[in-house]
């Protein structure tokens, strides 16, 4: 009877555990491959981003645009930021960027008034930075800042932006990013006021959750394989001891 149990245990070791272990190893390889694919595949273009320093409606603040040049594209040589027609910012000042020139255009509006009663009849329509050198090479990014205000009494502010490359081609980042949608060329948008942090946090959390799930899956498979290897090693040790 003991000999029969030992033979059955050996058969289980020869057929059950190796097959299961190979399946788990294959699953682990697939998960790792999926992780690598997510990291290197161009599922979404490198969007132009915009960040506000926390200023709220009626305040003055700094908006910083991050402009990347994707790998495989020509260098970025011009960045044109447009102020929407329905937004009237009395003050728009562009930060100097080393190696770039600045051009500002204005439009005429019905008078708006400063706190001291001074009328304002012109507001900035667009700000354009033009590279005086090589621009932003592929695989790198540049930052362009605007000091603006008073900020509108609105939840968000979109700044449509045209990105021009050294070969003359352009990308117009002007599409509205409605809830639940992922446009190809969304306009860089900031959230105004204290809700900015909450909105950014929600977005960050939403993007982190799938990666965390994938990471935990990979870890779980690795631990499973480790446990099976330990179990198999223990069985082999038991078989050797029994044979002795």
PDB file of C-alpha atoms in Angstrom:
ATOM      1  CA  UNK A   1       0.000   0.000   0.000  1.00  0.00           C
ATOM      2  CA  UNK A   2       2.818   2.387   0.895  1.00  0.00           C
ATOM      3  CA  UNK A   3       4.534   1.613  -2.399  1.00  0.00           C
ATOM      4  CA  UNK A   4       1.321   2.363  -4.294  1.00  0.00           C
ATOM      5  CA  UNK A   5       0.946   5.736  -2.553  1.00  0.00           C
ATOM      6  CA  UNK A   6       4.534   6.589  -3.368  1.00  0.00           C
ATOM      7  CA  UNK A   7       3.996   5.691  -7.034  1.00  0.00           C
ATOM      8  CA  UNK A   8       0.796   7.785  -7.146  1.00  0.00           C
ATOM      9  CA  UNK A   9       2.602  10.706  -5.539  1.00  0.00           C
ATOM     10  CA  UNK A  10       5.368  10.392  -8.095  1.00  0.00           C
ATOM     11  CA  UNK A  11       2.841  10.354 -10.933  1.00  0.00           C
ATOM     12  CA  UNK A  12       1.204  13.477  -9.535  1.00  0.00           C
ATOM     13  CA  UNK A  13       4.602  15.108  -9.333  1.00  0.00           C
ATOM     14  CA  UNK A  14       5.480  14.076 -12.893  1.00  0.00           C
ATOM     15  CA  UNK A  15       2.195  15.120 -14.507  1.00  0.00           C
ATOM     16  CA  UNK A  16       0.112  17.426 -12.277  1.00  0.00           C
ATOM     17  CA  UNK A  17       2.606  19.892 -10.852  1.00  0.00           C
ATOM     18  CA  UNK A  18       4.785  20.443 -13.939  1.00  0.00           C
ATOM     19  CA  UNK A  19       1.743  21.108 -16.125  1.00  0.00           C
ATOM     20  CA  UNK A  20       0.254  23.534 -13.612  1.00  0.00           C
ATOM     21  CA  UNK A  21       3.588  25.227 -13.113  1.00  0.00           C
ATOM     22  CA  UNK A  22       4.072  25.660 -16.858  1.00  0.00           C
ATOM     23  CA  UNK A  23       0.589  27.140 -17.191  1.00  0.00           C
ATOM     24  CA  UNK A  24       1.260  29.619 -14.430  1.00  0.00           C
ATOM     25  CA  UNK A  25       4.605  30.537 -15.944  1.00  0.00           C
ATOM     26  CA  UNK A  26       2.898  31.126 -19.288  1.00  0.00           C
ATOM     27  CA  UNK A  27       0.283  33.314 -17.592  1.00  0.00           C
ATOM     28  CA  UNK A  28       3.040  35.269 -15.873  1.00  0.00           C
ATOM     29  CA  UNK A  29       4.840  35.780 -19.173  1.00  0.00           C
ATOM     30  CA  UNK A  30       1.620  37.060 -20.769  1.00  0.00           C
ATOM     31  CA  UNK A  31       1.015  39.520 -17.952  1.00  0.00           C
ATOM     32  CA  UNK A  32       4.568  40.781 -18.071  1.00  0.00           C
ATOM     33  CA  UNK A  33       4.324  41.115 -21.843  1.00  0.00           C
ATOM     34  CA  UNK A  34       1.114  43.100 -21.452  1.00  0.00           C
ATOM     35  CA  UNK A  35       2.802  45.408 -18.962  1.00  0.00           C
ATOM     36  CA  UNK A  36       5.703  46.039 -21.307  1.00  0.00           C
ATOM     37  CA  UNK A  37       3.326  46.631 -24.209  1.00  0.00           C
ATOM     38  CA  UNK A  38       1.381  49.197 -22.198  1.00  0.00           C
ATOM     39  CA  UNK A  39       4.568  50.996 -21.309  1.00  0.00           C
ATOM     40  CA  UNK A  40       5.994  51.206 -24.817  1.00  0.00           C
ATOM     41  CA  UNK A  41       2.954  51.300 -27.098  1.00  0.00           C
ATOM     42  CA  UNK A  42       1.654  54.660 -28.343  1.00  0.00           C
ATOM     43  CA  UNK A  43      -1.881  54.191 -27.007  1.00  0.00           C
ATOM     44  CA  UNK A  44      -2.224  57.945 -26.722  1.00  0.00           C
ATOM     45  CA  UNK A  45      -0.269  60.788 -28.180  1.00  0.00           C
ATOM     46  CA  UNK A  46       1.933  62.865 -25.913  1.00  0.00           C
ATOM     47  CA  UNK A  47      -0.616  65.581 -25.224  1.00  0.00           C
ATOM     48  CA  UNK A  48       0.157  69.205 -24.452  1.00  0.00           C
ATOM     49  CA  UNK A  49      -0.627  69.712 -20.775  1.00  0.00           C
ATOM     50  CA  UNK A  50      -1.547  72.818 -18.771  1.00  0.00           C
ATOM     51  CA  UNK A  51      -1.220  73.489 -15.045  1.00  0.00           C
ATOM     52  CA  UNK A  52      -2.477  76.416 -12.972  1.00  0.00           C
ATOM     53  CA  UNK A  53      -0.733  77.439  -9.763  1.00  0.00           C
ATOM     54  CA  UNK A  54      -3.932  77.198  -7.691  1.00  0.00           C
ATOM     55  CA  UNK A  55      -5.384  80.640  -8.357  1.00  0.00           C
ATOM     56  CA  UNK A  56      -9.172  80.929  -8.250  1.00  0.00           C
ATOM     57  CA  UNK A  57     -11.812  82.975 -10.082  1.00  0.00           C
ATOM     58  CA  UNK A  58     -10.930  86.673 -10.060  1.00  0.00           C
ATOM     59  CA  UNK A  59      -7.296  85.951  -9.132  1.00  0.00           C
ATOM     60  CA  UNK A  60      -4.097  86.313 -11.103  1.00  0.00           C
ATOM     61  CA  UNK A  61      -2.075  83.146 -11.619  1.00  0.00           C
ATOM     62  CA  UNK A  62       0.542  81.373 -13.698  1.00  0.00           C
ATOM     63  CA  UNK A  63      -0.446  78.797 -16.291  1.00  0.00           C
ATOM     64  CA  UNK A  64       2.389  76.529 -17.409  1.00  0.00           C
ATOM     65  CA  UNK A  65       2.100  74.528 -20.607  1.00  0.00           C
ATOM     66  CA  UNK A  66       4.166  71.392 -21.101  1.00  0.00           C
ATOM     67  CA  UNK A  67       4.833  70.824 -24.804  1.00  0.00           C
ATOM     68  CA  UNK A  68       6.387  67.458 -25.723  1.00  0.00           C
ATOM     69  CA  UNK A  69       7.811  66.375 -29.058  1.00  0.00           C
ATOM     70  CA  UNK A  70       7.028  62.710 -29.610  1.00  0.00           C
ATOM     71  CA  UNK A  71       9.795  60.346 -30.654  1.00  0.00           C
ATOM     72  CA  UNK A  72       9.883  59.990 -34.424  1.00  0.00           C
ATOM     73  CA  UNK A  73       8.509  63.489 -35.056  1.00  0.00           C
ATOM     74  CA  UNK A  74      10.466  66.550 -36.226  1.00  0.00           C
ATOM     75  CA  UNK A  75      11.489  69.116 -33.627  1.00  0.00           C
ATOM     76  CA  UNK A  76       8.855  71.526 -32.298  1.00  0.00           C
ATOM     77  CA  UNK A  77       9.702  75.040 -33.493  1.00  0.00           C
ATOM     78  CA  UNK A  78       6.576  77.076 -32.715  1.00  0.00           C
ATOM     79  CA  UNK A  79       3.916  77.063 -29.992  1.00  0.00           C
ATOM     80  CA  UNK A  80       0.860  79.308 -30.453  1.00  0.00           C
ATOM     81  CA  UNK A  81      -1.566  79.631 -27.545  1.00  0.00           C
ATOM     82  CA  UNK A  82      -4.961  81.181 -28.293  1.00  0.00           C
ATOM     83  CA  UNK A  83      -7.220  82.857 -25.740  1.00  0.00           C
ATOM     84  CA  UNK A  84     -10.840  81.830 -26.448  1.00  0.00           C
ATOM     85  CA  UNK A  85     -13.063  84.605 -27.816  1.00  0.00           C
ATOM     86  CA  UNK A  86     -15.483  84.262 -24.922  1.00  0.00           C
ATOM     87  CA  UNK A  87     -12.711  84.772 -22.349  1.00  0.00           C
ATOM     88  CA  UNK A  88     -11.455  88.275 -21.656  1.00  0.00           C
ATOM     89  CA  UNK A  89      -8.248  88.294 -19.655  1.00  0.00           C
ATOM     90  CA  UNK A  90      -7.165  91.854 -18.918  1.00  0.00           C
ATOM     91  CA  UNK A  91      -3.627  90.724 -18.255  1.00  0.00           C
ATOM     92  CA  UNK A  92      -1.678  88.125 -20.234  1.00  0.00           C
ATOM     93  CA  UNK A  93       2.100  88.190 -19.893  1.00  0.00           C
ATOM     94  CA  UNK A  94       4.322  85.605 -21.532  1.00  0.00           C
ATOM     95  CA  UNK A  95       7.438  84.261 -19.835  1.00  0.00           C
ATOM     96  CA  UNK A  96      10.706  84.464 -21.722  1.00  0.00           C
ATOM     97  CA  UNK A  97      12.073  81.080 -22.792  1.00  0.00           C
ATOM     98  CA  UNK A  98      15.757  80.825 -23.665  1.00  0.00           C
ATOM     99  CA  UNK A  99      16.211  80.358 -27.401  1.00  0.00           C
ATOM    100  CA  UNK A 100      12.642  81.383 -28.254  1.00  0.00           C
ATOM    101  CA  UNK A 101      11.101  84.650 -29.457  1.00  0.00           C
ATOM    102  CA  UNK A 102       7.652  85.897 -28.399  1.00  0.00           C
ATOM    103  CA  UNK A 103       4.904  87.440 -30.522  1.00  0.00           C
ATOM    104  CA  UNK A 104       1.650  88.718 -28.978  1.00  0.00           C
ATOM    105  CA  UNK A 105      -1.486  89.635 -30.922  1.00  0.00           C
ATOM    106  CA  UNK A 106      -4.477  91.515 -29.514  1.00  0.00           C
ATOM    107  CA  UNK A 107      -8.133  92.024 -30.355  1.00  0.00           C
ATOM    108  CA  UNK A 108     -10.479  94.895 -29.692  1.00  0.00           C
ATOM    109  CA  UNK A 109     -13.364  94.366 -27.272  1.00  0.00           C
ATOM    110  CA  UNK A 110     -16.162  96.457 -25.793  1.00  0.00           C
ATOM    111  CA  UNK A 111     -14.702  98.282 -22.787  1.00  0.00           C
ATOM    112  CA  UNK A 112     -14.181  96.391 -19.557  1.00  0.00           C
ATOM    113  CA  UNK A 113     -12.997  98.179 -16.471  1.00  0.00           C
ATOM    114  CA  UNK A 114     -10.252  97.708 -13.939  1.00  0.00           C
ATOM    115  CA  UNK A 115     -10.967  98.086 -10.234  1.00  0.00           C
ATOM    116  CA  UNK A 116      -9.910 101.750 -10.416  1.00  0.00           C
ATOM    117  CA  UNK A 117     -12.343 102.425 -13.259  1.00  0.00           C
ATOM    118  CA  UNK A 118      -9.752 102.480 -16.037  1.00  0.00           C
ATOM    119  CA  UNK A 119     -11.281 101.136 -19.273  1.00  0.00           C
ATOM    120  CA  UNK A 120      -9.632  98.304 -21.181  1.00  0.00           C
ATOM    121  CA  UNK A 121     -10.492  98.016 -24.878  1.00  0.00           C
ATOM    122  CA  UNK A 122      -7.857  95.501 -26.010  1.00  0.00           C
ATOM    123  CA  UNK A 123      -7.047  92.039 -24.728  1.00  0.00           C
ATOM    124  CA  UNK A 124      -4.521  89.443 -25.814  1.00  0.00           C
ATOM    125  CA  UNK A 125      -5.785  87.176 -28.561  1.00  0.00           C
ATOM    126  CA  UNK A 126      -2.771  84.837 -28.888  1.00  0.00           C
ATOM    127  CA  UNK A 127       0.771  84.311 -27.682  1.00  0.00           C
ATOM    128  CA  UNK A 128       3.314  82.623 -29.957  1.00  0.00           C
ATOM    129  CA  UNK A 129       6.744  81.344 -29.011  1.00  0.00           C
ATOM    130  CA  UNK A 130       9.023  80.724 -32.017  1.00  0.00           C
ATOM    131  CA  UNK A 131      12.295  78.840 -31.744  1.00  0.00           C
ATOM    132  CA  UNK A 132      15.374  80.820 -32.699  1.00  0.00           C
ATOM    133  CA  UNK A 133      17.412  77.629 -32.658  1.00  0.00           C
ATOM    134  CA  UNK A 134      16.708  73.908 -33.047  1.00  0.00           C
ATOM    135  CA  UNK A 135      13.534  73.941 -30.959  1.00  0.00           C
ATOM    136  CA  UNK A 136      12.341  70.973 -28.880  1.00  0.00           C
ATOM    137  CA  UNK A 137      13.995  67.761 -30.161  1.00  0.00           C
ATOM    138  CA  UNK A 138      12.099  64.456 -30.465  1.00  0.00           C
ATOM    139  CA  UNK A 139      11.664  62.710 -27.133  1.00  0.00           C
ATOM    140  CA  UNK A 140      11.958  65.946 -25.123  1.00  0.00           C
ATOM    141  CA  UNK A 141       9.601  68.688 -23.935  1.00  0.00           C
ATOM    142  CA  UNK A 142       9.537  72.408 -23.249  1.00  0.00           C
ATOM    143  CA  UNK A 143       7.641  74.589 -20.777  1.00  0.00           C
ATOM    144  CA  UNK A 144       5.902  77.855 -21.618  1.00  0.00           C
ATOM    145  CA  UNK A 145       4.307  80.042 -18.943  1.00  0.00           C
ATOM    146  CA  UNK A 146       1.639  82.742 -18.955  1.00  0.00           C
ATOM    147  CA  UNK A 147       0.809  85.112 -16.127  1.00  0.00           C
ATOM    148  CA  UNK A 148      -2.917  85.789 -16.527  1.00  0.00           C
ATOM    149  CA  UNK A 149      -5.868  87.370 -14.786  1.00  0.00           C
ATOM    150  CA  UNK A 150      -8.341  88.055 -13.511  1.00  0.00           C
ATOM    151  CA  UNK A 151      -9.331  84.441 -14.085  1.00  0.00           C
ATOM    152  CA  UNK A 152     -12.940  83.915 -15.201  1.00  0.00           C
ATOM    153  CA  UNK A 153     -15.643  82.679 -12.866  1.00  0.00           C
ATOM    154  CA  UNK A 154     -15.665  79.249 -14.473  1.00  0.00           C
ATOM    155  CA  UNK A 155     -14.754  75.694 -13.542  1.00  0.00           C
ATOM    156  CA  UNK A 156     -12.134  75.339 -16.273  1.00  0.00           C
ATOM    157  CA  UNK A 157     -10.186  77.343 -18.817  1.00  0.00           C
ATOM    158  CA  UNK A 158      -9.150  75.797 -22.131  1.00  0.00           C
ATOM    159  CA  UNK A 159      -6.268  77.242 -24.139  1.00  0.00           C
ATOM    160  CA  UNK A 160      -6.310  75.900 -27.709  1.00  0.00           C
ATOM    161  CA  UNK A 161      -2.715  75.511 -28.864  1.00  0.00           C
ATOM    162  CA  UNK A 162      -1.116  74.993 -32.271  1.00  0.00           C
ATOM    163  CA  UNK A 163       2.159  73.039 -32.276  1.00  0.00           C
ATOM    164  CA  UNK A 164       4.334  73.562 -35.363  1.00  0.00           C
ATOM    165  CA  UNK A 165       7.193  71.266 -36.343  1.00  0.00           C
ATOM    166  CA  UNK A 166      10.421  71.938 -38.205  1.00  0.00           C
ATOM    167  CA  UNK A 167       9.043  70.374 -41.409  1.00  0.00           C
ATOM    168  CA  UNK A 168       6.130  72.832 -41.447  1.00  0.00           C
ATOM    169  CA  UNK A 169       3.451  70.387 -40.266  1.00  0.00           C
ATOM    170  CA  UNK A 170       1.187  71.320 -37.376  1.00  0.00           C
ATOM    171  CA  UNK A 171      -1.028  69.767 -34.740  1.00  0.00           C
ATOM    172  CA  UNK A 172      -4.001  71.798 -33.532  1.00  0.00           C
ATOM    173  CA  UNK A 173      -4.710  70.958 -29.891  1.00  0.00           C
ATOM    174  CA  UNK A 174      -8.195  72.452 -29.770  1.00  0.00           C
ATOM    175  CA  UNK A 175     -10.715  69.633 -29.281  1.00  0.00           C
ATOM    176  CA  UNK A 176     -13.049  69.811 -26.287  1.00  0.00           C
ATOM    177  CA  UNK A 177     -12.439  67.021 -23.798  1.00  0.00           C
ATOM    178  CA  UNK A 178     -16.006  66.226 -22.729  1.00  0.00           C
ATOM    179  CA  UNK A 179     -16.609  63.835 -19.847  1.00  0.00           C
ATOM    180  CA  UNK A 180     -16.137  60.219 -20.883  1.00  0.00           C
ATOM    181  CA  UNK A 181     -14.425  61.176 -24.144  1.00  0.00           C
ATOM    182  CA  UNK A 182     -10.772  60.986 -25.138  1.00  0.00           C
ATOM    183  CA  UNK A 183     -10.229  63.220 -28.174  1.00  0.00           C
ATOM    184  CA  UNK A 184      -7.083  62.811 -30.234  1.00  0.00           C
ATOM    185  CA  UNK A 185      -6.038  66.450 -29.881  1.00  0.00           C
ATOM    186  CA  UNK A 186      -7.575  67.829 -26.657  1.00  0.00           C
ATOM    187  CA  UNK A 187      -7.078  71.491 -25.833  1.00  0.00           C
ATOM    188  CA  UNK A 188      -4.823  71.954 -22.801  1.00  0.00           C
ATOM    189  CA  UNK A 189      -7.175  72.828 -19.945  1.00  0.00           C
ATOM    190  CA  UNK A 190      -6.739  73.995 -16.360  1.00  0.00           C
ATOM    191  CA  UNK A 191      -9.169  73.681 -13.489  1.00  0.00           C
ATOM    192  CA  UNK A 192      -9.691  77.003 -11.721  1.00  0.00           C
ATOM    193  CA  UNK A 193      -9.702  77.264  -7.947  1.00  0.00           C
ATOM    194  CA  UNK A 194      -9.371  74.835  -5.058  1.00  0.00           C
ATOM    195  CA  UNK A 195     -11.065  72.025  -6.992  1.00  0.00           C
ATOM    196  CA  UNK A 196      -7.981  71.784  -9.221  1.00  0.00           C
ATOM    197  CA  UNK A 197      -6.180  69.542  -6.772  1.00  0.00           C
ATOM    198  CA  UNK A 198      -9.188  67.282  -6.358  1.00  0.00           C
ATOM    199  CA  UNK A 199      -9.696  67.014 -10.099  1.00  0.00           C
ATOM    200  CA  UNK A 200      -6.024  66.284 -10.711  1.00  0.00           C
ATOM    201  CA  UNK A 201      -6.062  63.729  -7.939  1.00  0.00           C
ATOM    202  CA  UNK A 202      -9.090  61.951  -9.375  1.00  0.00           C
ATOM    203  CA  UNK A 203      -7.468  61.852 -12.786  1.00  0.00           C
ATOM    204  CA  UNK A 204      -4.238  60.537 -11.312  1.00  0.00           C
ATOM    205  CA  UNK A 205      -6.077  57.905  -9.284  1.00  0.00           C
ATOM    206  CA  UNK A 206      -8.031  56.772 -12.321  1.00  0.00           C
ATOM    207  CA  UNK A 207      -4.823  56.333 -14.275  1.00  0.00           C
ATOM    208  CA  UNK A 208      -3.037  54.548 -11.428  1.00  0.00           C
ATOM    209  CA  UNK A 209      -5.727  51.953 -10.677  1.00  0.00           C
ATOM    210  CA  UNK A 210      -5.300  49.868 -13.876  1.00  0.00           C
ATOM    211  CA  UNK A 211      -1.521  49.848 -13.469  1.00  0.00           C
ATOM    212  CA  UNK A 212      -1.821  48.823  -9.829  1.00  0.00           C
ATOM    213  CA  UNK A 213      -4.184  45.987 -10.763  1.00  0.00           C
ATOM    214  CA  UNK A 214      -1.785  44.783 -13.418  1.00  0.00           C
ATOM    215  CA  UNK A 215       1.131  44.983 -11.000  1.00  0.00           C
ATOM    216  CA  UNK A 216      -0.717  43.007  -8.325  1.00  0.00           C
ATOM    217  CA  UNK A 217      -1.635  40.365 -10.902  1.00  0.00           C
ATOM    218  CA  UNK A 218       1.995  39.946 -11.901  1.00  0.00           C
ATOM    219  CA  UNK A 219       3.051  39.722  -8.246  1.00  0.00           C
ATOM    220  CA  UNK A 220       0.326  37.162  -7.528  1.00  0.00           C
ATOM    221  CA  UNK A 221       1.465  34.955 -10.405  1.00  0.00           C
ATOM    222  CA  UNK A 222       5.084  35.237  -9.301  1.00  0.00           C
ATOM    223  CA  UNK A 223       4.176  34.245  -5.736  1.00  0.00           C
ATOM    224  CA  UNK A 224       2.106  31.351  -7.057  1.00  0.00           C
ATOM    225  CA  UNK A 225       5.007  30.063  -9.114  1.00  0.00           C
ATOM    226  CA  UNK A 226       7.336  30.446  -6.143  1.00  0.00           C
ATOM    227  CA  UNK A 227       4.958  28.504  -3.913  1.00  0.00           C
ATOM    228  CA  UNK A 228       4.610  25.702  -6.465  1.00  0.00           C
ATOM    229  CA  UNK A 229       8.377  25.489  -6.900  1.00  0.00           C
ATOM    230  CA  UNK A 230       8.783  25.233  -3.138  1.00  0.00           C
ATOM    231  CA  UNK A 231       6.075  22.590  -2.971  1.00  0.00           C
ATOM    232  CA  UNK A 232       7.629  20.616  -5.786  1.00  0.00           C
ATOM    233  CA  UNK A 233      11.044  20.829  -4.151  1.00  0.00           C
ATOM    234  CA  UNK A 234       9.546  19.619  -0.890  1.00  0.00           C
ATOM    235  CA  UNK A 235       7.899  16.686  -2.686  1.00  0.00           C
ATOM    236  CA  UNK A 236      11.187  15.770  -4.347  1.00  0.00           C
ATOM    237  CA  UNK A 237      12.917  15.860  -0.962  1.00  0.00           C
ATOM    238  CA  UNK A 238      10.203  13.618   0.505  1.00  0.00           C
ATOM    239  CA  UNK A 239      10.548  11.163  -2.385  1.00  0.00           C
ATOM    240  CA  UNK A 240      14.312  11.041  -1.964  1.00  0.00           C
ATOM    241  CA  UNK A 241      13.938  10.462   1.770  1.00  0.00           C
ATOM    242  CA  UNK A 242      11.379   7.696   1.123  1.00  0.00           C
ATOM    243  CA  UNK A 243      13.673   6.025  -1.399  1.00  0.00           C
ATOM    244  CA  UNK A 244      16.516   6.145   1.092  1.00  0.00           C
TER     245      UNK A 244
END
